[in-house]
């Protein structure tokens, strides 16, 4: 089974500053990794996913993440955040390569201040 | 853009009552899921459903839970006798292929409050 750990429960940042949300994973098999965003009172929306190939993955809304096998990490980054990026962010991993069900991290609350 | 819809957005019920949460997955998707998120906690997998049967379920999905695809468009989660601890946000999701690489599309959720 796979698991993910999100290292920061809350990340406050000022508008236009860069941000990094950290996610570490544990896996004994091939890894697929996902980042989701949950805006207030809304469902989960996929930001980006790593399946294979290039370790730098670009997603929607200017976010990107880098898969680092040696450090077992998949940190999410954005060079300049907006107020509208304020949301809960979840790192997730499929239970295994054949199963659609996902295991989610505890979430990181990103608060962007003016 | 097609999306997953859920009704109602908020359901309040008394402990011991039955509730049915409804979802309309994306029309050409074949795999359906329910997740729940207790307030302040992580999103947890409940069940996956394919070809009119449960393909996987978690330990949370006990005998009080059931799922059904009563027609070609709806996917429902029934909680037979609600408990206080069932209060949570319930998310429905669907995917086209069902494997670990496939993107799951989530609905906006139903907030269930058990009094």
Coordinates of C-alpha atoms in Angstrom, one line a residue:
Chain A
X1 CA 0.0 0.0 0.0
X2 CA 1.0 3.6 -0.6
X3 CA 0.9 6.5 1.7
X4 CA 1.5 10.3 1.6
X5 CA 2.5 12.8 4.3
X6 CA 1.9 16.4 3.9
X7 CA 4.5 18.2 6.1
X8 CA 2.7 21.5 6.6
X9 CA -0.9 21.8 7.8
X10 CA -1.0 25.6 7.2
X11 CA 1.0 27.8 5.0
X12 CA 0.4 31.6 5.1
X13 CA 2.0 33.6 2.4
X14 CA 1.7 37.1 1.0
X15 CA 0.3 37.8 -2.5
X16 CA 2.9 37.5 -5.3
X17 CA 5.3 35.6 -3.1
X18 CA 6.4 32.1 -4.1
X19 CA 5.1 29.1 -2.3
X20 CA 6.0 25.4 -1.8
X21 CA 3.6 22.8 -0.3
X22 CA 5.5 19.7 0.7
X23 CA 4.4 16.1 0.2
X24 CA 6.4 13.0 0.9
X25 CA 5.3 9.5 -0.2
X26 CA 6.1 6.0 0.7
X27 CA 5.7 3.2 -1.9
X28 CA 7.2 -0.2 -2.7
X29 CA 5.9 -0.2 -6.3
X30 CA 5.6 2.2 -9.2
X31 CA 4.3 5.5 -8.0
X32 CA 1.6 7.8 -9.4
X33 CA 1.1 11.0 -7.5
X34 CA -1.6 13.6 -7.6
X35 CA -2.3 17.1 -6.2
X36 CA -5.8 18.3 -5.7
X37 CA -7.2 21.7 -4.7
X38 CA -10.4 22.3 -2.7
X39 CA -11.7 25.8 -2.7
X40 CA -14.1 26.7 0.1
X41 CA -17.4 24.9 -0.1
X42 CA -16.4 23.1 -3.3
X43 CA -15.3 19.7 -4.3
X44 CA -11.8 18.5 -5.2
X45 CA -10.2 19.6 -8.5
X46 CA -7.2 17.9 -10.0
X47 CA -4.2 20.3 -10.2
X48 CA -1.7 18.0 -11.7
X49 CA -0.5 14.4 -11.7
X50 CA 2.8 12.5 -12.1
X51 CA 2.5 9.2 -13.9
X52 CA 6.0 8.7 -15.6
X53 CA 8.5 10.5 -17.7
X54 CA 9.6 14.1 -16.9
X55 CA 9.9 14.6 -13.2
X56 CA 8.7 18.2 -13.5
X57 CA 4.9 18.3 -14.0
X58 CA 3.0 21.4 -14.9
X59 CA -0.6 21.8 -13.9
X60 CA -3.4 24.3 -14.0
X61 CA -3.4 27.8 -12.5
X62 CA 0.4 28.1 -12.8
X63 CA 1.2 25.3 -10.3
X64 CA 4.0 22.7 -10.9
X65 CA 5.4 19.9 -8.9
X66 CA 8.6 17.9 -9.0
X67 CA 8.8 14.2 -8.5
X68 CA 12.0 13.3 -6.6
X69 CA 12.5 9.6 -6.3
X70 CA 15.6 9.7 -4.1
X71 CA 13.9 12.0 -1.6
X72 CA 10.5 10.4 -2.0
X73 CA 8.9 13.8 -2.5
X74 CA 6.4 15.5 -4.7
X75 CA 6.4 19.1 -3.6
X76 CA 3.9 21.6 -5.2
X77 CA 5.2 25.0 -6.2
X78 CA 4.0 28.3 -7.6
X79 CA 6.3 31.2 -8.3
X80 CA 3.8 33.9 -7.5
X81 CA 0.5 33.3 -5.7
X82 CA -2.8 35.2 -5.9
X83 CA -5.4 35.8 -3.3
X84 CA -7.6 33.3 -5.3
X85 CA -5.1 30.5 -4.6
X86 CA -6.4 30.4 -1.0
X87 CA -7.6 26.9 -0.6
X88 CA -6.9 23.4 0.8
X89 CA -4.4 21.4 -1.1
X90 CA -4.2 17.6 -1.0
X91 CA -1.5 15.3 -2.1
X92 CA -2.8 11.8 -3.1
X93 CA -1.6 8.5 -4.3
X94 CA -3.6 5.6 -5.8
X95 CA -3.8 2.6 -3.6
X96 CA -2.1 0.6 -6.3
X97 CA -1.6 0.9 -10.0
X98 CA -4.7 -1.0 -10.8
X99 CA -7.1 0.6 -8.3
X100 CA -8.7 3.9 -8.8
X101 CA -9.2 4.6 -5.1
X102 CA -6.8 7.1 -3.7
X103 CA -5.2 7.7 -0.4
X104 CA -5.1 11.4 0.5
X105 CA -2.7 13.4 2.7
X106 CA -4.0 15.4 5.6
X107 CA -4.1 18.5 3.5
X108 CA -2.4 21.9 3.6
X109 CA -4.3 25.1 4.0
X110 CA -2.8 27.8 1.9
X111 CA -3.8 31.3 2.9
X112 CA -2.7 34.1 0.6
X113 CA -2.7 37.5 2.3
X114 CA -2.8 40.9 0.5
Chain B
X1 CA -17.2 20.9 -19.6
X2 CA -18.9 17.8 -18.2
X3 CA -19.0 17.6 -14.4
X4 CA -20.1 15.4 -11.6
X5 CA -23.2 16.7 -9.7
X6 CA -24.4 15.8 -6.3
X7 CA -27.7 16.4 -4.5
X8 CA -28.6 17.6 -2.0
X9 CA -25.8 20.0 -1.1
X10 CA -26.7 19.7 2.6
X11 CA -28.7 17.1 4.3
X12 CA -29.7 17.2 8.0
X13 CA -31.1 14.1 9.6
X14 CA -31.8 12.5 12.9
X15 CA -29.7 9.7 14.3
X16 CA -31.0 6.4 13.3
X17 CA -32.7 7.7 10.1
X18 CA -31.9 6.5 6.6
X19 CA -30.4 8.9 4.1
X20 CA -29.7 8.6 0.4
X21 CA -27.1 10.8 -1.2
X22 CA -27.3 11.1 -4.9
X23 CA -24.7 11.7 -7.6
X24 CA -24.8 12.0 -11.4
X25 CA -21.4 11.0 -12.7
X26 CA -19.9 12.2 -16.0
X27 CA -22.0 10.4 -18.7
X28 CA -19.3 8.3 -20.4
X29 CA -17.5 7.3 -17.2
X30 CA -17.6 3.7 -16.1
X31 CA -16.1 3.8 -12.6
X32 CA -17.7 5.5 -9.6
X33 CA -16.5 6.3 -6.2
X34 CA -17.6 7.6 -2.8
X35 CA -15.3 9.4 -0.4
X36 CA -16.0 11.2 2.8
X37 CA -14.3 14.0 4.7
X38 CA -15.0 14.5 8.3
X39 CA -14.7 18.1 9.3
X40 CA -11.0 19.0 9.7
X41 CA -9.8 15.6 8.6
X42 CA -8.5 14.0 5.4
X43 CA -10.5 12.7 2.5
X44 CA -11.1 9.0 3.0
X45 CA -12.0 6.4 0.4
X46 CA -15.3 4.5 1.0
X47 CA -16.1 2.4 -2.1
X48 CA -15.6 2.0 -5.8
X49 CA -18.2 0.7 -8.2
X50 CA -17.9 -0.8 -11.7
X51 CA -20.2 -2.8 -13.9
X52 CA -23.0 -2.7 -11.3
X53 CA -21.0 -4.1 -8.5
X54 CA -18.7 -3.0 -5.8
X55 CA -15.1 -3.4 -6.8
X56 CA -13.4 -2.3 -3.6
X57 CA -14.5 -1.0 -0.3
X58 CA -12.7 0.3 2.8
X59 CA -13.2 -0.8 6.4
X60 CA -15.4 2.3 6.9
X61 CA -17.9 0.9 4.4
X62 CA -19.7 -1.4 6.8
X63 CA -23.1 -3.0 6.5
X64 CA -24.9 0.2 7.2
X65 CA -23.7 1.6 3.8
X66 CA -24.8 0.5 0.4
X67 CA -24.4 1.8 -3.1
X68 CA -26.6 1.5 -6.2
X69 CA -26.8 2.6 -9.8
X70 CA -30.6 2.6 -10.1
X71 CA -30.6 3.8 -13.7
X72 CA -28.2 4.9 -16.4
X73 CA -27.3 8.2 -14.8
X74 CA -27.6 8.2 -11.0
X75 CA -25.2 6.7 -8.4
X76 CA -26.4 6.6 -4.9
X77 CA -25.0 6.1 -1.4
X78 CA -27.4 4.9 1.2
X79 CA -26.7 5.0 4.9
X80 CA -29.2 2.8 6.6
X81 CA -29.2 4.0 10.2
X82 CA -27.2 7.1 10.6
X83 CA -24.9 7.7 13.5
X84 CA -23.5 11.0 14.9
X85 CA -20.1 10.0 13.5
X86 CA -21.5 9.8 10.0
X87 CA -21.6 13.6 9.9
X88 CA -19.2 14.5 7.1
X89 CA -18.9 15.8 3.6
X90 CA -19.5 13.0 1.1
X91 CA -17.9 13.3 -2.3
X92 CA -18.8 11.3 -5.3
X93 CA -16.2 10.8 -8.1
X94 CA -16.1 9.2 -11.5
X95 CA -13.4 8.2 -13.9
X96 CA -13.4 6.8 -17.4
X97 CA -11.0 3.9 -17.0
X98 CA -10.6 3.1 -13.3
X99 CA -6.9 2.5 -13.1
X100 CA -4.4 4.2 -10.8
X101 CA -3.4 6.6 -13.6
X102 CA -6.9 7.7 -14.4
X103 CA -8.1 11.1 -13.3
X104 CA -11.1 11.1 -10.9
X105 CA -13.5 13.9 -11.3
X106 CA -15.1 14.9 -8.0
X107 CA -18.5 16.4 -7.4
X108 CA -19.0 19.4 -5.1
X109 CA -20.1 17.2 -2.2
X110 CA -23.0 16.7 0.1
X111 CA -22.6 17.8 3.7
X112 CA -24.4 15.4 6.0
X113 CA -25.3 16.5 9.5
X114 CA -26.6 13.9 11.9
X115 CA -28.3 15.3 15.0

